[in-house]
XYZ file of C-alpha atoms in Angstrom:
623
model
C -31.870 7.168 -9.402
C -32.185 9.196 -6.551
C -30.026 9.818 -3.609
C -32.648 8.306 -1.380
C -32.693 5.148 -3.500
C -32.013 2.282 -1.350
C -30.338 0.461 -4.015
C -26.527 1.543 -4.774
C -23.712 2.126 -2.155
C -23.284 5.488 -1.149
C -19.808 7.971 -1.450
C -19.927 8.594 2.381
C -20.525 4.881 2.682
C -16.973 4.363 0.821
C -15.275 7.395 2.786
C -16.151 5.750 6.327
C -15.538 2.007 5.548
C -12.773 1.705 3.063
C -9.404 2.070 5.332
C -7.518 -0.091 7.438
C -5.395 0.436 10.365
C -1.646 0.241 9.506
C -0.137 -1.369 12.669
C -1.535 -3.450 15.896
C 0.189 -4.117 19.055
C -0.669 -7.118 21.903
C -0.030 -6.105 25.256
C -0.714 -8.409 27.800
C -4.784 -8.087 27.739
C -4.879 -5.016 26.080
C -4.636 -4.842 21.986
C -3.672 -0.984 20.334
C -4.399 -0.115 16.790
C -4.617 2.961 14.961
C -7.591 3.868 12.730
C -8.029 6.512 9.881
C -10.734 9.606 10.956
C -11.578 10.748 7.845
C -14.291 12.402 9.191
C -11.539 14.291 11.352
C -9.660 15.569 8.599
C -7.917 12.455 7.710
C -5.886 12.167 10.714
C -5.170 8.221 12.112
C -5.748 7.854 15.697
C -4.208 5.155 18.382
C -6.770 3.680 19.821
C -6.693 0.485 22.655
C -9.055 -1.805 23.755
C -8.793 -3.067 27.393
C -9.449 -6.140 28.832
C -12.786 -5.535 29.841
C -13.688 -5.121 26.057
C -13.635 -1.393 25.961
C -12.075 0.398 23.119
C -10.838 4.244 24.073
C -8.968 6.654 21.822
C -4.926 6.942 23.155
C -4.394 9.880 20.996
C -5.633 13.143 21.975
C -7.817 15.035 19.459
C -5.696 17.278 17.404
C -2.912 14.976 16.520
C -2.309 12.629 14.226
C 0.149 9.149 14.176
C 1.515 9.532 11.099
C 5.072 10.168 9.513
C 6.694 11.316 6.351
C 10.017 9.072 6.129
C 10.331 7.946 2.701
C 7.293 9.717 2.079
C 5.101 6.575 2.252
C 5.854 6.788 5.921
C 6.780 3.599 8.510
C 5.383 2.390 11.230
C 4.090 5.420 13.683
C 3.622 4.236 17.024
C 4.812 2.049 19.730
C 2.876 1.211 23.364
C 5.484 1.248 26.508
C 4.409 1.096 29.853
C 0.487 2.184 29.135
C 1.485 5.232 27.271
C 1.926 5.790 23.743
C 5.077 6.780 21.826
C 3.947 8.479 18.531
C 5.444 10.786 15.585
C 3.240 13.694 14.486
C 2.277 14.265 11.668
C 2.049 18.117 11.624
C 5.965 18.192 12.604
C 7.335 15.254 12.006
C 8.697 14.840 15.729
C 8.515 12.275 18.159
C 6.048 12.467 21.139
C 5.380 10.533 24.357
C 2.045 10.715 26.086
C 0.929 9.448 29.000
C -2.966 8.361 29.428
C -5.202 11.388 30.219
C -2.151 13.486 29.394
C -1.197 15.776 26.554
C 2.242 14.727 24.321
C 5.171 15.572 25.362
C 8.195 16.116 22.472
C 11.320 13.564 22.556
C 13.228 14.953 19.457
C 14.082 18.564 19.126
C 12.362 20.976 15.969
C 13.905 20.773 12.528
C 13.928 19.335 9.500
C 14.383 15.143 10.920
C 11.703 13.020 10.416
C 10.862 10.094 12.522
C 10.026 6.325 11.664
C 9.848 2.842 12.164
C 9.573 2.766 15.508
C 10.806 0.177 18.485
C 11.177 -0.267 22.088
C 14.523 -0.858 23.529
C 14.459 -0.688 27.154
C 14.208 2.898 27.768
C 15.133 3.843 24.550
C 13.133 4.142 21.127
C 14.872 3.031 18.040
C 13.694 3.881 14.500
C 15.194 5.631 11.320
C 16.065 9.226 11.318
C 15.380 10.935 7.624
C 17.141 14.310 7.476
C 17.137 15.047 3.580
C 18.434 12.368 1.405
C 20.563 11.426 4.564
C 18.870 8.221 6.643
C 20.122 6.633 9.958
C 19.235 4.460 12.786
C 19.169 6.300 16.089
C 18.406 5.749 19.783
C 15.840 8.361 21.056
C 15.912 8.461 25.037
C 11.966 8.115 26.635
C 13.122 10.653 28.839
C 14.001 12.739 26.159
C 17.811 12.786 26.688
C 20.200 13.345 23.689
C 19.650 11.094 21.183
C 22.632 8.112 20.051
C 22.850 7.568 16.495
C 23.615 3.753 16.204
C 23.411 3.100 12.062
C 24.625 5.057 9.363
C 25.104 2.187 6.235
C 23.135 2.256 3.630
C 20.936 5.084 2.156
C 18.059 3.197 3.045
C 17.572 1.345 6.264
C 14.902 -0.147 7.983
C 13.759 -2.887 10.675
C 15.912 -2.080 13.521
C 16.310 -4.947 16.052
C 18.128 -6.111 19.357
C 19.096 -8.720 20.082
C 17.767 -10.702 23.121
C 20.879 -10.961 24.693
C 21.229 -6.681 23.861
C 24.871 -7.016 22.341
C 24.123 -6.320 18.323
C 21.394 -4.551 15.945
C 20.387 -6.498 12.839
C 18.987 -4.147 10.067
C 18.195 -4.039 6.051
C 19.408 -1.350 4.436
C 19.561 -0.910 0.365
C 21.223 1.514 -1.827
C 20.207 3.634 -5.490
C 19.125 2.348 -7.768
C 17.786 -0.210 -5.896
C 14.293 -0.547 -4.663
C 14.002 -2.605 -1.377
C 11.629 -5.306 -3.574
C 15.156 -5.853 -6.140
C 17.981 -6.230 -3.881
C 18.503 -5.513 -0.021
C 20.860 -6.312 2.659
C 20.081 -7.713 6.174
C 23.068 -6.760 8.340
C 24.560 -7.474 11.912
C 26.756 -5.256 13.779
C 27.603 -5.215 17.733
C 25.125 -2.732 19.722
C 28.905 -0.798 21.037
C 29.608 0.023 17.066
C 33.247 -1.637 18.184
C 32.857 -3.468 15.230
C 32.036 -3.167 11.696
C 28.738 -4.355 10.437
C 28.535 -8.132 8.543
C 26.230 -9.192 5.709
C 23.922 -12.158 6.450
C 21.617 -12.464 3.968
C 20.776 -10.814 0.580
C 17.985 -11.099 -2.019
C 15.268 -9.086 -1.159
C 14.850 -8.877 2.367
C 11.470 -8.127 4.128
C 11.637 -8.716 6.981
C 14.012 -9.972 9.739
C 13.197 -10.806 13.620
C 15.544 -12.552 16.335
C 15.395 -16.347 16.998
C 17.854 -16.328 19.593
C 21.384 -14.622 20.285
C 23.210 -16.252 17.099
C 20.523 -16.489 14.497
C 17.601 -14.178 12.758
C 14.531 -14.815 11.104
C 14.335 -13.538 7.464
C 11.902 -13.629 4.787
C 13.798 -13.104 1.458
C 13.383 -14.101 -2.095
C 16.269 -15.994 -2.860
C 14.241 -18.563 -4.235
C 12.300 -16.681 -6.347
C 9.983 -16.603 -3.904
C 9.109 -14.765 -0.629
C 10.148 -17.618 2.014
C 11.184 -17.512 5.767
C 14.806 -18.144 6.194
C 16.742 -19.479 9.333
C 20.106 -17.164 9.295
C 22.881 -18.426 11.913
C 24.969 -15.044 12.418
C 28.074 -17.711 11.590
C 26.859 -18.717 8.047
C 26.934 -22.183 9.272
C 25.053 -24.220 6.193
C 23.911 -27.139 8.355
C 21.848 -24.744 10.515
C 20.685 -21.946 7.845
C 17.585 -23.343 5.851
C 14.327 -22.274 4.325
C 11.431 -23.306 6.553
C 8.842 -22.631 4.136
C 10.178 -24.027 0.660
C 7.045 -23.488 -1.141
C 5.838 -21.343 -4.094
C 4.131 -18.939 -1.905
C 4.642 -15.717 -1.087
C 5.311 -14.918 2.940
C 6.541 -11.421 2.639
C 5.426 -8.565 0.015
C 6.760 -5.194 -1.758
C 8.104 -3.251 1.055
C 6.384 0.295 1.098
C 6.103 1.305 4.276
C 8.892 0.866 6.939
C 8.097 -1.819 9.410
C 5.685 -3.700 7.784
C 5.405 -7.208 9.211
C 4.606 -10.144 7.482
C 5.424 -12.532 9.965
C 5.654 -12.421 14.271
C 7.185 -15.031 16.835
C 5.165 -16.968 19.238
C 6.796 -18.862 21.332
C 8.886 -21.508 19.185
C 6.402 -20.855 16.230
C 5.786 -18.414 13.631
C 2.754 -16.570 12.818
C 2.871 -16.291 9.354
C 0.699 -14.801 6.189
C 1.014 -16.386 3.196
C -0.242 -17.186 -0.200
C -0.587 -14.964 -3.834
C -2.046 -11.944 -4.075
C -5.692 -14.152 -5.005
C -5.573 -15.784 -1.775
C -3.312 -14.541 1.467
C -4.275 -16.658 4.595
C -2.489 -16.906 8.006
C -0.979 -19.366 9.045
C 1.650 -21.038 11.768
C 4.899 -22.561 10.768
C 8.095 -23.942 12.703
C 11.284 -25.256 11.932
C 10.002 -28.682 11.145
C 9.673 -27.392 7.164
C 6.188 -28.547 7.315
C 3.666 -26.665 5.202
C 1.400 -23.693 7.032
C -1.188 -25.169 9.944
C -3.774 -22.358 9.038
C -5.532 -20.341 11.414
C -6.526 -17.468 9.651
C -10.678 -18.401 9.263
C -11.950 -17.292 6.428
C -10.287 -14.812 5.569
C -8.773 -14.212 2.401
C -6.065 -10.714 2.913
C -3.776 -10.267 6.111
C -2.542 -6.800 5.779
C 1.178 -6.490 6.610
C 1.195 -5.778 10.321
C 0.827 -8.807 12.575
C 1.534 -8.632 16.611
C 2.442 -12.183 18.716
C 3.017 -12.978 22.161
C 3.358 -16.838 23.450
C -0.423 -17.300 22.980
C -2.102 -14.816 20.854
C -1.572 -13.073 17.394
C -3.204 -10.035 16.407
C -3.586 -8.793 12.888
C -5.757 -7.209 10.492
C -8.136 -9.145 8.283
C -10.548 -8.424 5.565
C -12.604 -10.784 3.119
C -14.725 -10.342 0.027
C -17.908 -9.707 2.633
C -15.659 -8.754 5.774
C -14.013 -5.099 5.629
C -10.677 -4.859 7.428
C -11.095 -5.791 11.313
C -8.051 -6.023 14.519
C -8.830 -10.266 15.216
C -7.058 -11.543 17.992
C -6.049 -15.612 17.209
C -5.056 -18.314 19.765
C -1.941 -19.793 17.864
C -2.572 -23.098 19.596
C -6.374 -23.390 18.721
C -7.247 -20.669 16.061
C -10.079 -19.566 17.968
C -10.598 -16.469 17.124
C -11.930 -13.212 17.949
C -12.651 -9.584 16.373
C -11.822 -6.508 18.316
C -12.702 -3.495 16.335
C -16.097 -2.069 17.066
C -18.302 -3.534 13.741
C -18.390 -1.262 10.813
C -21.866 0.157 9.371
C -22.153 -2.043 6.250
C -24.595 -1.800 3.005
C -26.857 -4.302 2.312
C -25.069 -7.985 1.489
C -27.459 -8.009 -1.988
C -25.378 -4.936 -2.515
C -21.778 -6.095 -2.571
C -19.998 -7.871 -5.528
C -18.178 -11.221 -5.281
C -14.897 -11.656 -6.404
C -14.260 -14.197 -9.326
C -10.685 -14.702 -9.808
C -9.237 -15.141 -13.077
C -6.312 -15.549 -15.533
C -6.828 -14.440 -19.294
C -3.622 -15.085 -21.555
C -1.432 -15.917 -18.584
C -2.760 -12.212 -16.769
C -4.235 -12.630 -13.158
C -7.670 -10.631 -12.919
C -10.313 -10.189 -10.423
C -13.607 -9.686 -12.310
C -16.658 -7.944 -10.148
C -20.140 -8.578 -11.997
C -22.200 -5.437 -11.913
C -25.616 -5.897 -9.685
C -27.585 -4.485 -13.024
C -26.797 -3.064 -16.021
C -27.644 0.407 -16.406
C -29.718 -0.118 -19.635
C -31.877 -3.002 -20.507
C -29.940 -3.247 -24.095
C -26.823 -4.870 -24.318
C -23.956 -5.867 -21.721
C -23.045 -3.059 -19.336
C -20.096 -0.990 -18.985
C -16.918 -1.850 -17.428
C -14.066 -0.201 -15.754
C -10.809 -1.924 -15.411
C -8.967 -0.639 -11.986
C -5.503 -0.386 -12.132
C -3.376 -0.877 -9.228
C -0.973 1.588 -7.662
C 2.906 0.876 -6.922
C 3.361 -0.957 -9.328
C 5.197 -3.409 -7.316
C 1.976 -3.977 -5.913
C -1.430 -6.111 -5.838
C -4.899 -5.670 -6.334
C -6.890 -8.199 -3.540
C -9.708 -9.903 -3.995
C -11.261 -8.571 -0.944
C -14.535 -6.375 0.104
C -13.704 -2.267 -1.697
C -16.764 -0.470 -0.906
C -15.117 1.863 -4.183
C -15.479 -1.087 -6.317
C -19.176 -1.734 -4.972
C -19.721 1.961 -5.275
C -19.776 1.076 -9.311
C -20.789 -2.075 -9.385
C -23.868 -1.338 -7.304
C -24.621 1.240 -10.308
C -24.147 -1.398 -13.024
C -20.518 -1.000 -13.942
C -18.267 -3.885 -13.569
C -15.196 -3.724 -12.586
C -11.810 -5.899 -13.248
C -9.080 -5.530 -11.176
C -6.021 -6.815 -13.056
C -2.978 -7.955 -11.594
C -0.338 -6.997 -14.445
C 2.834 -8.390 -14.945
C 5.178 -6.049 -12.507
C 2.426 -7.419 -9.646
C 3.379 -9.065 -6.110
C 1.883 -12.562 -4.975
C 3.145 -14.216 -7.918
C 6.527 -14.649 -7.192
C 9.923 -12.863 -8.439
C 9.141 -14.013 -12.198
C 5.877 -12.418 -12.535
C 7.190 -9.255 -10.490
C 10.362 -9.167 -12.907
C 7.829 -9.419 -16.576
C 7.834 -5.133 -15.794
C 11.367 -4.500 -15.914
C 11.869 -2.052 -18.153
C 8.844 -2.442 -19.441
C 6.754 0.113 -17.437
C 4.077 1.538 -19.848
C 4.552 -1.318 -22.094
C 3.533 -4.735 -20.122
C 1.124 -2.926 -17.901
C -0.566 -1.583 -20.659
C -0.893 -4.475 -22.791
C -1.988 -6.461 -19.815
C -5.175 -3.962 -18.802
C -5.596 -4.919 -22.964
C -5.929 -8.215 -22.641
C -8.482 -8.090 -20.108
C -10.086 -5.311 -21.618
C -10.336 -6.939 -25.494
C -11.705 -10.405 -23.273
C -14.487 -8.759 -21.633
C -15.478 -7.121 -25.045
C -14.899 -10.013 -27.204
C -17.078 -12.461 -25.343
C -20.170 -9.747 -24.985
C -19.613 -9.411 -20.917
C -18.717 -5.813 -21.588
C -20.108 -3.280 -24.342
C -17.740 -0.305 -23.404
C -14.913 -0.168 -21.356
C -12.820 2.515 -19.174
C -9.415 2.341 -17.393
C -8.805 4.212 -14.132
C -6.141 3.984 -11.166
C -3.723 5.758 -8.941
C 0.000 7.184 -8.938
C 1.540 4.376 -10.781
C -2.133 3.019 -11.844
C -2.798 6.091 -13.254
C -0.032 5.954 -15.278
C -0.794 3.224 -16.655
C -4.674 4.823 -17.274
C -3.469 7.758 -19.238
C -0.542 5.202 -21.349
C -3.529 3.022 -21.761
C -5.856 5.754 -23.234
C -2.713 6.696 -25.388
C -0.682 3.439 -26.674
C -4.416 1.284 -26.896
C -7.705 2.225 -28.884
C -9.536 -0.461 -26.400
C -10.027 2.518 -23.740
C -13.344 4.777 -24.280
C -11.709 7.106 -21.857
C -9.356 6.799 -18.275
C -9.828 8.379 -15.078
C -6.381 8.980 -13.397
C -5.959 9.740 -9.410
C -2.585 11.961 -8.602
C -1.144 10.281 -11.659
C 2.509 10.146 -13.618
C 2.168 11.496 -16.757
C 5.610 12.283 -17.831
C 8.291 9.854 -16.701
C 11.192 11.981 -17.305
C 10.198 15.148 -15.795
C 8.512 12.941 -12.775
C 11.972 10.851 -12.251
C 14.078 14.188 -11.908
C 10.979 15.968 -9.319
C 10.347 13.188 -7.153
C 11.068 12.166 -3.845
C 14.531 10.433 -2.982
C 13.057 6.814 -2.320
C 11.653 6.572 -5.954
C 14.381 8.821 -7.909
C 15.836 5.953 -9.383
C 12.742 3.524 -9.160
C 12.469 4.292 -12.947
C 15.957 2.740 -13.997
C 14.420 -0.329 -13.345
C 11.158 0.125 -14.409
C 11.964 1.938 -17.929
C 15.761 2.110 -17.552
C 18.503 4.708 -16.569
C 19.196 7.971 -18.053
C 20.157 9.462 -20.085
C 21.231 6.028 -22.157
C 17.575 5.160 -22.622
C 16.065 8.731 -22.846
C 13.778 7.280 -25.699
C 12.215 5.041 -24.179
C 10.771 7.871 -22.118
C 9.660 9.819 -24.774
C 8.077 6.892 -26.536
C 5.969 5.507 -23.444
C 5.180 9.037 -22.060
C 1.462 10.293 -21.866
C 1.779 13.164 -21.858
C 3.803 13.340 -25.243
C 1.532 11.091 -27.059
C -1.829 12.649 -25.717
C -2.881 14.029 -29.326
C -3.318 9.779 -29.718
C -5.791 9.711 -26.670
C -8.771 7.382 -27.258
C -11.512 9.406 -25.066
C -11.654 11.704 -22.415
C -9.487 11.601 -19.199
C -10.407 13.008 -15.678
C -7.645 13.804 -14.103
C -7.758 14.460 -9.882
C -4.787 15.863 -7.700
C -3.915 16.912 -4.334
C -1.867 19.987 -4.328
C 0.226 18.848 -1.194
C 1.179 15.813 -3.050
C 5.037 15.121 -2.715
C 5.269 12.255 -4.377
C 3.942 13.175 -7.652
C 3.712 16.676 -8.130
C 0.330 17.925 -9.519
C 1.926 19.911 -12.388
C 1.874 16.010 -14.110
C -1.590 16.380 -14.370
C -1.520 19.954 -15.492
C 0.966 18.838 -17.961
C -1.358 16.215 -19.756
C -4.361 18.202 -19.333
C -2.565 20.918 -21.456
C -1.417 18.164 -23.854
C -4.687 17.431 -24.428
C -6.537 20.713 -24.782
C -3.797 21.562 -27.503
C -4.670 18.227 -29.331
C -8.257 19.179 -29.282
C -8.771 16.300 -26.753
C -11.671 16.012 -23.925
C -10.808 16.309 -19.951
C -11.653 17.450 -16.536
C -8.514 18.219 -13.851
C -9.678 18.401 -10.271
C -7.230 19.730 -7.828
C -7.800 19.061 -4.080
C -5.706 21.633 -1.411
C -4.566 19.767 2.129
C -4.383 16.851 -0.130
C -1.474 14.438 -0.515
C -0.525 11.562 -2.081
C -4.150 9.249 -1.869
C -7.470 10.652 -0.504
C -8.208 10.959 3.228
C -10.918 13.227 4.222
C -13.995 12.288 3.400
C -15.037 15.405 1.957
C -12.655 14.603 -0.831
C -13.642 11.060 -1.607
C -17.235 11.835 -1.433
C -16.218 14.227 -4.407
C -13.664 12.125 -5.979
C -16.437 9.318 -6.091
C -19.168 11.447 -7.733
C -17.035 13.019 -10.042
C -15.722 9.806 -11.607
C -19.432 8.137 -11.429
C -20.210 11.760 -13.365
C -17.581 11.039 -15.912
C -18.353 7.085 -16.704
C -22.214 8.641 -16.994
C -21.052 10.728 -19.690
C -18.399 8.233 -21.757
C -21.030 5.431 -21.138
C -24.032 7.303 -21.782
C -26.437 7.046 -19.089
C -27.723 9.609 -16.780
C -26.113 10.131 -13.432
C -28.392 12.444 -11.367
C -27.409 11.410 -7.758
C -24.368 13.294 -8.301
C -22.892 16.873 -9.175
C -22.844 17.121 -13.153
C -19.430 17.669 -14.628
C -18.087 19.241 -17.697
C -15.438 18.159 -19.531
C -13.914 20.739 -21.390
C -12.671 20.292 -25.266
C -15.322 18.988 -27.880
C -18.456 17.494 -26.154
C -18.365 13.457 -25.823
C -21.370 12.426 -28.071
C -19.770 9.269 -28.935
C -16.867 7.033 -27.848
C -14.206 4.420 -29.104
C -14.209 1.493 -27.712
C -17.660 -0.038 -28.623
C -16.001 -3.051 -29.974
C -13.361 -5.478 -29.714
């Protein structure tokens, strides 16, 4: 191949396409959205798109709408009055700028981060992170003194008014908790002249305002993710689930002020479905099942925007990258607002075929060619971050980026996944490094066993690559794993991280020091002397969420072992990839690596050497 080759997707192809913008907005006739610039250093912009069907940047260049809180961040920016409310990401503080004009701070310097945000009247309120120390506060537009108006729970999230303004409904969760295990939605008068009252439990979501005595919740009571009428009074012949069905309507909550679901009018706007098949649709009070409007589209990401008419959300398919559609709720007609993305070739991009092999949900992606005319071709199986998370089946220019080169790819949706419902979700429990692992197996041993595959690989990201590098230790199945800003040690990762995951692991593996063991046995890095191939490990050196000495660690684990590897390290890097000059690289060095475990030439791309004994041949070759 050649780099002028007309036949395989392109690295700078992947580093312009594959993003989505993390929250929309509806105002009136104009629709805001911010959009990741990778090409600008990775920063997210606010853009809006007026009524004449003109899209303009909000955000000056130079900034960037993004925030640290919980270190995944929550939602960044708000719209009031034509101008845009935004936190920055360089300092963390809250900005207001008007159109044409340059930001102007609302929150003093310091330590406080900023997200979450919502418009109160003349007031923004959102959740102050100082520390370990969260609260909901009241940040003045003019930028008066702020009011703090929550301290509960060492999580909170989803601040909301009341229409009548006289109390705040929240969630907030404690440790050990995670927000996707047990949260509490919570009611307390706007004054503070009273304490603050329980009103629904489970796992909350999400929560929005009906009226003046009830809420809107999606919670998994039910062992699923349904929206719940809550009467503030408890009263049982008004509270109810309007959407009793084995469907998910809500997700993991990562980010703060994710929305799964938005009022119009006296209907909801809803997405809903399993992580194989998430469609929109509107629901009421009635109990009656979804009236879909969501086209043919197969994800909704989590941020959805309503008024009486409209919804606006972000869609993707399997041949559709993510795009801002605006929906009438009445008729579903809809329309796409995002300027069109520059696309490969259709002949180039794979189609999803969902599966389940042994009771484990897969997506399988068919390579366009193998790379040899002998034998079945090579296959990676992607791993999924989180891992309270999903893998879609939706268009990934990174999956096309291999499967355009003849690698397939299966996407597996291990036990510990969302879109399945609480049961599925719940097969992980302290089980991390065990279920995962023997679920990538499965797949794995399937693809050999009936001749689709000849060799395969394992790769993924923070918790995916975890599961990678346990793979290429606990399985012989694994010719080799390629692990993105991965955990390697689960001991030494629960006592460095961040405060939102510090005690993520007691469910996952279980708490410590009374099941120190378990660590030891499941860790990578401890067992890397057992690896089945080479690894490549990749880092960015800014990451706070998993610090890069994890994959300094295992590389050192396996160089002592007399195993083969390759560590990248990327500076201005965090936690996932966002300039494109590091995903073009990240891309070409992992096609490099699969050239070398698989054994066919890669010369589109840098070579790369993997240090340790040279890979002449691999495990894996068989079932």
């Amino acid at each position: 191949m050649s780099r002028t080759e007309p036949v395989s997707i392109s690295a700078v192809d992947v580093a312009r396409v594959d993003d989505r913008p993390l929250w929309v907005e509806i105002r009136g006739d104009e629709v805001w959205w911010d959009e990741p610039r990778p090409h600008e250093g990775g920063r997210r912009c606010v853009v809006r798109r007026r009524a004449d069907g003109s899209v303009e940047d909000v955000l000056p260049q130079g900034w960037n709408a993004r925030n640290r809180v919980i270190e995944y961040g929550g939602r960044s920016w708000r719209s009031h009055q034509g101008a845009l409310v935004f936190t920055n990401w360089a300092d963390q503080r809250l900005y207001r700028c008007a159109p044409g004009g340059e930001p102007v701070p609302l929150t003093p310097e310091g330590p406080a981060r900023y997200g979450d945000l919502v418009i109160h009247g003349d007031e923004v309120l959102c959740v102050r992170e100082i520390g370990r120390e969260r609260a909901i506060v009241a940040v003045p537009l003019d930028g008066g003194p702020l009011r703090v108006l929550v301290e509960a729970h060492h999580f909170v999230m989803n601040p909301r008014v009341s229409p009548d303004g006289r109390h705040i409904a929240w969630i907030g969760w404690n440790h050990p908790d995670m927000p996707w295990d047990a949260t509490e939605l919570c009611v307390a008068p706007l004054d503070g002249a009273e304490p603050y009252r329980v009103v629904a439990g489970g796992a909350v979501a999400q929560a929005e305002w009906r009226d003046a005595h009830s809420l809107y919740a999606v919670t998994d009571t039910t062992g699923w993710w349904n929206i719940h009428l809550v009467p503030l009074d408890g009263d049982p012949a008004i509270a109810r689930n309007l959407t009793p069905l084995p469907m998910e309507f809500g997700d993991a909550v990562w980010k703060l002020g994710q929305t799964f679901f938005a009022v119009s009018g006296d209907s909801i706007v809803t997405m809903y479905g399993t992580a194989d098949l998430r469609r929109l649709g509107v629901v009421d009070e009635s109990g009656d099942p979804p009236r879909e409007i969501g086209g043919d589209a197969t994800y909704w990401s989590p941020t959805l925007s309503a008024d009486a008419t409209h919804v606006v959300g972000v869609a993707a398919s399997p041949y559709r990258p993510y795009e801002v559609v605006r929906i009438e709720v009445a008729t579903g007609k809809r329309e796409t607002l995002s300027p069109p993305k520059r696309l490969p070739p259709a002949e180039l991009l794979p189609t999803p075929e969902p599966v389940t092999i042994d009771g484990v949900h897969a997506h399988l992606y068919a390579p366009l060619r193998p790379p040899s005319a002998e034998g079945p071709p090579p296959y990676v199986v992607f791993v999924h971050g989180g891992p309270t998370s999903a893998a879609a089946p939706i268009l990934d220019l990174e999956v096309a980026y291999f499967t355009s080169r003849g690698i397939g790819v299966a996407e597996v949706n291990y036990g510990g996944s969302t879109g399945y419902g609480r049961a599925y979700r719940e097969r992980l429990r302290h089980n991390w490094g065990v279920v995962d692992v023997q679920d990538s197996e499965t797949v794995a041993r399937r693809l050999l066993a009936d001749g689709t595959a000849s060799k395969v690989a394992i790769r993924g990201g923070s918790a995916g690559g975890w599961t990678s590098l346990a793979a290429l230790v606990h399985s012989d199945v694994f010719c080799g794993a390629a692990a993105h800003y991965a955990i390697a040690d689960p001991e030494s990762w629960a006592a460095e991280t961040h405060d939102f995951e510090s005690r993520y692991l007691d469910g996952l593996i279980g708490p410590l020091p009374e099941t120190r063991q378990r660590y030891i046995d499941r860790s990578p890095a401890l067992h890397a002397e057992r690896a089945s191939g080479p690894a490549l490990l990749m880092h960015g050196l800014e990451d706070a969420i998993v610090d890069p000495s994890q994959a300094e660690r295992f590389a050192a684990e396996l160089e002592r072992h007399g195993g083969s590897w390759a560590y990248l390290a990327f500076p201005g890097e965090q936690h996932g990839w966002r300039r494109e000059e590091t995903i073009v690289a990240v891309l070409e060095a992992e096609l490099a690596f699969y050239g070398l475990i698989f054994g066919f030439p890669t010369p589109e791309v840098p070579p790369l050497v993997l240090r340790g004994p040279s890979v002449t041949s691999t495990p894996g070759d068989s079932a």
